[in-house]
Short mmCIF file of C-alpha atoms in Angstrom, two decimals:
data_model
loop_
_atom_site.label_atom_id
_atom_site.label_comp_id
_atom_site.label_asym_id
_atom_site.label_seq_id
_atom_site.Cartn_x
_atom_site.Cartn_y
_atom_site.Cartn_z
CA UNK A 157 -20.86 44.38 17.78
CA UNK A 158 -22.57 45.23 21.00
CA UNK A 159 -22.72 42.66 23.68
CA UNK A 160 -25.43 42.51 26.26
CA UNK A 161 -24.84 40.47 29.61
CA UNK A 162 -27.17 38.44 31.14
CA UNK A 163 -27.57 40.53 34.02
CA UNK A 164 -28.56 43.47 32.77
CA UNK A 165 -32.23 42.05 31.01
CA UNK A 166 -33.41 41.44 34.72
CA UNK A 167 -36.00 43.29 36.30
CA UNK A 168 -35.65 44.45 39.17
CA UNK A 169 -37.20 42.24 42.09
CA UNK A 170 -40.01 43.27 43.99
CA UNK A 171 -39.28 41.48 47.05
CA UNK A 172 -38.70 42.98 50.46
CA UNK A 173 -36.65 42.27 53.29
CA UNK A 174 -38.64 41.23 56.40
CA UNK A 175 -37.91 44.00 58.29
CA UNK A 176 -39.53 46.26 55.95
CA UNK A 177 -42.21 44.38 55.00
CA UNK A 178 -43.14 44.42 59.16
CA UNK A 179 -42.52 47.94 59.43
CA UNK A 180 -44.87 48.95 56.90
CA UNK A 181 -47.21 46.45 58.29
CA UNK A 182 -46.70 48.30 61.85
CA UNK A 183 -47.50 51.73 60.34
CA UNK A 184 -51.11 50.21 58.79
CA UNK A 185 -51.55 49.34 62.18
CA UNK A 186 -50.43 52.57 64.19
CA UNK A 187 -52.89 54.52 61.25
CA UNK A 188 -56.06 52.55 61.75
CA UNK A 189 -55.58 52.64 65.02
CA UNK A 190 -55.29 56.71 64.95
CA UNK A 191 -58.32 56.97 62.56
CA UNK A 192 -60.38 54.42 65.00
CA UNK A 193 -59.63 56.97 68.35
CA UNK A 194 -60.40 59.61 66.13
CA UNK A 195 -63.70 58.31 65.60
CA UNK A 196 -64.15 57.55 68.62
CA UNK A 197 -63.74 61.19 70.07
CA UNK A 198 -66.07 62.38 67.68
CA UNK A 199 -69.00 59.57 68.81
CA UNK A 200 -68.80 57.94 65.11
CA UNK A 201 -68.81 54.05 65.22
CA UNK A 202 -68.95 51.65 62.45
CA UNK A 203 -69.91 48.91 64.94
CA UNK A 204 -73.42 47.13 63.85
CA UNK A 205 -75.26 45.66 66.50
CA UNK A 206 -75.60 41.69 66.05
CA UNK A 207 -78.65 40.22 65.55
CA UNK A 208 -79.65 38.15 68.29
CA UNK A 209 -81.97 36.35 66.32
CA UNK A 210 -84.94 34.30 67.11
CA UNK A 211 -84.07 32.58 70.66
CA UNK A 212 -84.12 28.70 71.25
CA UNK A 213 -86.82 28.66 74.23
CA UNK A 214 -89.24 30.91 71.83
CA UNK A 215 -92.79 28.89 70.62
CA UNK A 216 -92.88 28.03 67.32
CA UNK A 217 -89.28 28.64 66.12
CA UNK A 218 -89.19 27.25 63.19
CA UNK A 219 -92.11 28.65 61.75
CA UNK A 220 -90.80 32.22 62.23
CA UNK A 221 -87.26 31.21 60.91
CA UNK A 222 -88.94 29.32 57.85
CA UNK A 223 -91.54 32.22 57.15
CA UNK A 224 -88.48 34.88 57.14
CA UNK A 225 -86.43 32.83 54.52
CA UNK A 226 -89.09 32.22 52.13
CA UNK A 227 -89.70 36.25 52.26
CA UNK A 228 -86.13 37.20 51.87
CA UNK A 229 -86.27 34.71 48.26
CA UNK A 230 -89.28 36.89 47.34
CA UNK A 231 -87.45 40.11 48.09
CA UNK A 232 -84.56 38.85 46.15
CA UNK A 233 -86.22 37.12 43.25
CA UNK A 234 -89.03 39.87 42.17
CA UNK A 235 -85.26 42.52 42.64
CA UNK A 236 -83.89 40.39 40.13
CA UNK A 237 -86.49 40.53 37.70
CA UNK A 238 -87.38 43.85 37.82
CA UNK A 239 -83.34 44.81 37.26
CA UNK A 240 -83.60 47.58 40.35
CA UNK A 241 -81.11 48.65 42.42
CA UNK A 242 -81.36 49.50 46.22
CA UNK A 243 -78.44 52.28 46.34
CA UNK A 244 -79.75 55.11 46.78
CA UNK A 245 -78.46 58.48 48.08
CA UNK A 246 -78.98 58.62 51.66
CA UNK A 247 -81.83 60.56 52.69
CA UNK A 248 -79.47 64.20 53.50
CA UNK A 249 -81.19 67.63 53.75
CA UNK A 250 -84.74 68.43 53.67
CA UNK A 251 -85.68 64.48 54.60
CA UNK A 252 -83.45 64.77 57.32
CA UNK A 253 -84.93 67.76 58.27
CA UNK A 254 -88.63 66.34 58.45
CA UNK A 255 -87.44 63.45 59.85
CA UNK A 256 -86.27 65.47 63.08
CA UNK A 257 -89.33 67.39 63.06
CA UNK A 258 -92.53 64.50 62.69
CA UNK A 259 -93.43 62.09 64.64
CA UNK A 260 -95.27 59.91 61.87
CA UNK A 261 -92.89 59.28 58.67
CA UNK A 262 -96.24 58.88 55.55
CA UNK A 263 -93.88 56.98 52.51
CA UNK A 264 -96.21 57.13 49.47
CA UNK A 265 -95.26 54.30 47.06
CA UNK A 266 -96.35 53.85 43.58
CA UNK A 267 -98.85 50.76 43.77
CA UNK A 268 -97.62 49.67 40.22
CA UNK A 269 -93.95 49.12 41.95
CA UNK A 270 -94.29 49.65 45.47
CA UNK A 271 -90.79 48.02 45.96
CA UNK A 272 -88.97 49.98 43.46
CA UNK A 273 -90.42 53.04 45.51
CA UNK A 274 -89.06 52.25 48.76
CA UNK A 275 -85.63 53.38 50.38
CA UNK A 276 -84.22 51.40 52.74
CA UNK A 277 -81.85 53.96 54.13
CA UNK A 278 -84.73 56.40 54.90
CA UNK A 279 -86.93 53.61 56.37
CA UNK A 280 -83.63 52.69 58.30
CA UNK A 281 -83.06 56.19 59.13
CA UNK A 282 -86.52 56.43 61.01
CA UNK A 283 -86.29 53.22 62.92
CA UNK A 284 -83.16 54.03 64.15
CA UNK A 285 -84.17 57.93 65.26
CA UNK A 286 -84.24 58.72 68.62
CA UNK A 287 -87.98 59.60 70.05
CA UNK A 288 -90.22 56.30 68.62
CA UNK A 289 -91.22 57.28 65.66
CA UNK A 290 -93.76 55.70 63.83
CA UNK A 291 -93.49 54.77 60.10
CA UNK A 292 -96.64 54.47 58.10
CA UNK A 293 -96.76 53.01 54.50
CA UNK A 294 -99.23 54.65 51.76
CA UNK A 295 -100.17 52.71 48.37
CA UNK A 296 -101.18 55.38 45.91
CA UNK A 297 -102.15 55.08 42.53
CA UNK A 298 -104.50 51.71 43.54
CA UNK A 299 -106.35 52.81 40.38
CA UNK A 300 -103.42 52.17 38.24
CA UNK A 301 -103.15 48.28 39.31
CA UNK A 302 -105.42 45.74 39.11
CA UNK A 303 -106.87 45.14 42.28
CA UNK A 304 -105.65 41.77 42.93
CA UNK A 305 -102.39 42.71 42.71
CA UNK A 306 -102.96 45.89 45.25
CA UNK A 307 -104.49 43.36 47.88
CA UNK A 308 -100.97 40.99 47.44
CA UNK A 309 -99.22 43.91 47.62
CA UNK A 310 -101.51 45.51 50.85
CA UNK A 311 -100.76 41.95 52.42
CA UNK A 312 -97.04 41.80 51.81
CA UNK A 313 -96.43 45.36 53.24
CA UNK A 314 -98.43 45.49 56.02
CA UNK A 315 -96.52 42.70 57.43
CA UNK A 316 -93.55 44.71 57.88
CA UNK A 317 -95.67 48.01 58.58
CA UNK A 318 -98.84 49.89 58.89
CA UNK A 319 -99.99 50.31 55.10
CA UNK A 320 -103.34 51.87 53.28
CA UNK A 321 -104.02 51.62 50.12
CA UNK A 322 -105.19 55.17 49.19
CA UNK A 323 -106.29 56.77 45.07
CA UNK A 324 -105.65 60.59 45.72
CA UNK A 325 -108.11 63.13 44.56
CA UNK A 326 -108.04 64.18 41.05
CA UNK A 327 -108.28 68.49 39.77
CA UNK A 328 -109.07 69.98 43.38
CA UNK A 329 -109.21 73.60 43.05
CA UNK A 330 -107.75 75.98 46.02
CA UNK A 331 -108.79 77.85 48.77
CA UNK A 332 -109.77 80.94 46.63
CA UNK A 333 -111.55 79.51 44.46
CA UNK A 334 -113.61 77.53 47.25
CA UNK A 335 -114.57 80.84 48.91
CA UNK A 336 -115.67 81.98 46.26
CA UNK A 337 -117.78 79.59 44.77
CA UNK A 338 -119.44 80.06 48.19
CA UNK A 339 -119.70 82.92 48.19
CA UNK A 340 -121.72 82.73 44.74
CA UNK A 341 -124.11 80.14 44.70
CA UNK A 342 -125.98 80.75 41.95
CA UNK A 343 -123.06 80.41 39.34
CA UNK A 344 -122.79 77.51 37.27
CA UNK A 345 -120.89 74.76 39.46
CA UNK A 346 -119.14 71.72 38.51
CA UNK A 347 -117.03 72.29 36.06
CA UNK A 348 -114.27 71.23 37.43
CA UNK A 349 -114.95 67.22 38.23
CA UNK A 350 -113.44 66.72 41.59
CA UNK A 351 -113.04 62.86 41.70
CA UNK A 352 -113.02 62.08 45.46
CA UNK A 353 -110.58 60.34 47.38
CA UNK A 354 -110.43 56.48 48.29
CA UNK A 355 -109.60 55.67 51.70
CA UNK A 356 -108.74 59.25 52.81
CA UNK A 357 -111.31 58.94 55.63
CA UNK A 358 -109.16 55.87 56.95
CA UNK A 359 -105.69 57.41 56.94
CA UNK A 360 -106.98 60.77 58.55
CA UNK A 361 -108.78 58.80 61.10
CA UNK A 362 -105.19 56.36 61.53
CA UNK A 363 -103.44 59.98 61.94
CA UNK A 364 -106.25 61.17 64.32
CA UNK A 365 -106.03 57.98 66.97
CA UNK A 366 -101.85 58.58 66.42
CA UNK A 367 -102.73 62.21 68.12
CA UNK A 368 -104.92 60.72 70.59
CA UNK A 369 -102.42 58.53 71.99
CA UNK A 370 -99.72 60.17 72.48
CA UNK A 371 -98.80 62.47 75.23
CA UNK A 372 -97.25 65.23 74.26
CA UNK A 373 -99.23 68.87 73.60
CA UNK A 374 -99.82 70.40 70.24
CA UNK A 375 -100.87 69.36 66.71
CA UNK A 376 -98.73 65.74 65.88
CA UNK A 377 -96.39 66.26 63.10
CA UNK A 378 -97.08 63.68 59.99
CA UNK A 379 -94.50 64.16 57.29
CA UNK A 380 -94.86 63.05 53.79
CA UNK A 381 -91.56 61.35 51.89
CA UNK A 382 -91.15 59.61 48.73
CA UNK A 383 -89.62 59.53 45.83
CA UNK A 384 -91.13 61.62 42.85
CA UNK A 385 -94.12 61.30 41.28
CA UNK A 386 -95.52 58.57 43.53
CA UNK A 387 -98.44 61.63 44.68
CA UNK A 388 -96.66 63.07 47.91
CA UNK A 389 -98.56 66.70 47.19
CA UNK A 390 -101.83 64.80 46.31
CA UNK A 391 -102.12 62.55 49.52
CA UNK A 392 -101.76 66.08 51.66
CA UNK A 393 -104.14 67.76 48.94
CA UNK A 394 -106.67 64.62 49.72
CA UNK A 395 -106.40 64.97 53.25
CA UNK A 396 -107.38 68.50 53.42
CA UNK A 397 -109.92 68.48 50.87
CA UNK A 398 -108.45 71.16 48.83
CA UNK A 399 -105.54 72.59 46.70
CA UNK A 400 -102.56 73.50 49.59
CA UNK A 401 -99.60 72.02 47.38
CA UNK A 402 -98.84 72.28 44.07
CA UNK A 403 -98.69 68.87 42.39
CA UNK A 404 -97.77 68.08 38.86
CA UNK A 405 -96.96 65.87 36.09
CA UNK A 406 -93.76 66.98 36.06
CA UNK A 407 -90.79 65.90 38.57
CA UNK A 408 -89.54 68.54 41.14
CA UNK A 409 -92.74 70.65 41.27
CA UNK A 410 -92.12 70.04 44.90
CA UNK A 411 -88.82 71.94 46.07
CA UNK A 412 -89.07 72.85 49.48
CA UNK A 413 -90.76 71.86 52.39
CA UNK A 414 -94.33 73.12 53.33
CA UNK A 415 -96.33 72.92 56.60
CA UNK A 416 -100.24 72.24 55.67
CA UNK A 417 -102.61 71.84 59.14
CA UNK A 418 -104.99 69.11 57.92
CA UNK A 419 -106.65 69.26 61.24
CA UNK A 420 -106.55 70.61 64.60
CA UNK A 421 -104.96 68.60 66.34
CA UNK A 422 -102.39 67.11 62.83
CA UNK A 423 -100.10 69.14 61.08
CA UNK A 424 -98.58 67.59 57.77
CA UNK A 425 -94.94 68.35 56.23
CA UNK A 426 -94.71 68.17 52.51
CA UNK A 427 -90.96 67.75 51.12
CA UNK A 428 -89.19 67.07 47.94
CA UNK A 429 -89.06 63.64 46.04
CA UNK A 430 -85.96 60.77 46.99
CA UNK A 431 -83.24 61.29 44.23
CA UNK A 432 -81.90 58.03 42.75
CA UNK A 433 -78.29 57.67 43.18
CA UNK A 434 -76.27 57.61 39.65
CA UNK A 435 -75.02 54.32 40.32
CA UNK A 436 -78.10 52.58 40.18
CA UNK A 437 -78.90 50.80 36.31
CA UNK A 438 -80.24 53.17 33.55
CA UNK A 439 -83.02 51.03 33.27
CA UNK A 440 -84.02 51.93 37.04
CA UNK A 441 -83.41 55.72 36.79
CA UNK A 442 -85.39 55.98 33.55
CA UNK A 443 -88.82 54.38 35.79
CA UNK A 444 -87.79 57.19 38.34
CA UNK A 445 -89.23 59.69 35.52
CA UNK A 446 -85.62 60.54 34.56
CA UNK A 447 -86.25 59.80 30.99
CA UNK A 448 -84.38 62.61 29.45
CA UNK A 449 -81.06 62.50 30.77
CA UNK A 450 -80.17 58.93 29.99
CA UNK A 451 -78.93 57.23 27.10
CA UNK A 452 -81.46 56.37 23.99
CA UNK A 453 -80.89 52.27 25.46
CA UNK A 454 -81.44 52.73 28.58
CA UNK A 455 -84.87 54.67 27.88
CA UNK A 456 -85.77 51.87 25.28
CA UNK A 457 -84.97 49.22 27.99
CA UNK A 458 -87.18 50.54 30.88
CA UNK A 459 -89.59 50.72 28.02
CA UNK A 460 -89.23 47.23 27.02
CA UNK A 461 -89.58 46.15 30.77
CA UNK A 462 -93.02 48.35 31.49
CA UNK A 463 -94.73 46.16 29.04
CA UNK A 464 -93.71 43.34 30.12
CA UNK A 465 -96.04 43.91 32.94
CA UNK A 466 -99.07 45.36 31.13
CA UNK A 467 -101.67 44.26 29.16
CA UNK A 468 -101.00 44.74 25.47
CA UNK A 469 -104.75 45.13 24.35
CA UNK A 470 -105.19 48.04 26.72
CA UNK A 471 -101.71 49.58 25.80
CA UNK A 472 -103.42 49.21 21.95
CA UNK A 473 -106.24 50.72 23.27
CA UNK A 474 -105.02 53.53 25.36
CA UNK A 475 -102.64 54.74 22.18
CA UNK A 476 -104.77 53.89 19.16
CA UNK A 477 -102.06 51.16 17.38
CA UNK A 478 -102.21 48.21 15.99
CA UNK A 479 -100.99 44.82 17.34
CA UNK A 480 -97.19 44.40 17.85
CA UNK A 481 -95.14 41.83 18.70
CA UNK A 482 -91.86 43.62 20.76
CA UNK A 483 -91.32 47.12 22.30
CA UNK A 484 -89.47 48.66 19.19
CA UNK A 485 -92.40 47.73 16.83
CA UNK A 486 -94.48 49.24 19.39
CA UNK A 487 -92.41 52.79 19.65
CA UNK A 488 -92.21 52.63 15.69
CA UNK A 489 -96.18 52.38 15.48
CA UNK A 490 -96.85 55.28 18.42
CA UNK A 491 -94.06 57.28 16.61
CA UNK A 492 -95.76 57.15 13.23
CA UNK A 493 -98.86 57.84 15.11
CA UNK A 494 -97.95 60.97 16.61
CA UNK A 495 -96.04 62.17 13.93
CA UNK A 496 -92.47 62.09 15.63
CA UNK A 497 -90.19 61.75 12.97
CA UNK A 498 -86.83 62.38 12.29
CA UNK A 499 -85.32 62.71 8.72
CA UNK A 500 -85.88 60.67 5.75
CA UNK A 501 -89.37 60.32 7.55
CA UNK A 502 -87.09 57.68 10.10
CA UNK A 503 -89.49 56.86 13.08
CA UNK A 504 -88.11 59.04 16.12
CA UNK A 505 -88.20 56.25 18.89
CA UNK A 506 -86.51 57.91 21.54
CA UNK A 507 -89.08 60.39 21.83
CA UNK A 508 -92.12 58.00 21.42
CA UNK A 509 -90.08 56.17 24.49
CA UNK A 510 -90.00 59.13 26.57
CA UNK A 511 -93.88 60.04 26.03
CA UNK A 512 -94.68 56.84 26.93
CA UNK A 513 -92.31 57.21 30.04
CA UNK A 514 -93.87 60.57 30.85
CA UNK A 515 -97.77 58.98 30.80
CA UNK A 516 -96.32 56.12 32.73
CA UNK A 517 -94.93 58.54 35.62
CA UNK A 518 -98.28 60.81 35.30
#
């Protein structure tokens, strides 16, 4: 017979003397305060400057302070029902790059989901950058929205800052092929339909009083950030009035930056498209044309929440299919339509989701 005492089923107690428990509390101390001079040395500070707010002798206080709470419940509210996040990966590299070099920061946002297009570190970044620089807002893609929605939208932005609604050009050829249709007259012109630009006149002539004003020498830099797809390459190609970047459907055409002189006196830097940090929802990395690399619910999810917000007789209209009442039915009737199926004639909706993901970025 074995006998077990008492004492020996007790844990061991956690507890520690006071001494201890100050003396480790004393070492926190004597390391934050190492890492903090540290810092220091090196010019790094984690210090944000308060906001002094709105003060108490200023006219109509309480308009102002009323008027910024009701936006910051719109902010919040349309975040929450669109299922976006705001973390995104810190605008490193090239945009830091073209940053430093312009003096006018163009963001091109996607007039379908202008806020789901903005980053608030880069727009940070800019504001806080030494050497005033100006940050301009451009709403591309006004012929994908209705146009009461791009006015709301033209009203809401512009009350933060400057903001045109702009519809790139569409199949501009490129300088080559310019000259030479010069160069030939009598040749059969026109077959390429070059759809003009709306309000490209008004953004080159915002750029061109920008120049005016200021009082430094040379060409003023403009550069052009944003994240992909919103048109980056086809506001510059607008501006100029020809093919100097290579835009596409596809997401990275862009990957490095280009200087394009749209005038004399403006010189405009193209760069690559914003990347998405990983921690943001599937749902919001899927809209950022990321279809591919996502799981097959996430896809089906930023699916379901694009047609939320469109009108299902044009969507039937635009595909060729028949009423339906959710997003699968409608993936299982475009899937049948275009043939996508997988075995045992099963409807492949994954890949309907990603065409219709791919037509929605392009």
């Amino acid at each position: 017979m074995t006998v077990v005492f008492v004492s020996e089923l007790k844990k061991a107690s956690k507890r520690l003397t006071c001494a201890k428990r100050y003396k480790i509390q004393r070492k926190i101390r004597e390391h934050n305060r190492k890492l903090r001079k540290e810092a220091k040395k090196k010019g790094v500070t984690k210090r944000v400057k308060k906001d002094p707010g709105v003060p108490n002798d200023a006219p109509f206080k309480e308009d102002v302070l009323r008027e910024a709470e009701q936006r910051r419940i719109q902010v919040r509210s349309f975040s929450a029902s669109r299922k976006l996040s705001s973390v995104y990966v810190a605008p490193i590299g090239h945009h830091i790059c073209v940053i430093n070099a312009s003096e006018v920061i163009i963001e091109v946002l996607d007039a379908r989901d202008p806020l789901g297009c903005r980053c608030p570190q880069l727009e940070e970044a800019v504001l806080k950058h030494e050497g005033n620089k100006k940050l301009l807002m451009v709403l591309n893609k006004i012929d994908c929205a209705p146009k009461e929605n791009v006015k709301k939208w033209l009203n809401y932005l512009q009350r933060e800052f400057p903001t045109v609604a702009f519809k790139a050009s569409t199949h501009l050829q490129d300088k080559t092929a310019q000259d030479k249709k010069r160069k030939e007259p009598n040749r059969t012109l026109g077959l390429i339909s070059e759809a003009p630009s709306f309000r490209g006149s008004c953004l080159l002539e915002l750029l061109q009083d920008y120049a005016r004003k200021r009082q430094t020498e040379g060409p003023l830099r403009v550069g052009v950030v944003g994240f992909p797809n919103v048109g980056k390459s086809s506001v510059i190609n607008s501006l100029k009035g020809s093919r100097v970047c290579n835009a596409g459907v596809l997401r990275g055409v862009t990957k490095c930056m280009q200087e394009v002189h749209i005038a004399k006196n403006i010189k405009v830097i193209d760069s690559p498209g914003i990347l998405a940090s990983p921690s943001n929802p599937g749902v919001a990395l899927a809209l950022r044309s990321l279809p591919s690399t996502h799981k097959q619910d996430d896809v089906l999810d930023a699916v379901r929440d694009l047609l939320k917000h469109c009108n299902n007789q044009q969507v039937m209209l635009q595909y060729n299919v028949p009423a339906f009442k959710n997003s699968l039915e409608f993936l299982t009737l475009l899937a049948k339509k275009r043939s996508l199926l997988q075995k045992g004639g099963v409807p492949n909706t994954r890949q309907a989701a990603e065409i219709f993901l791919c037509d929605w970025t392009g």
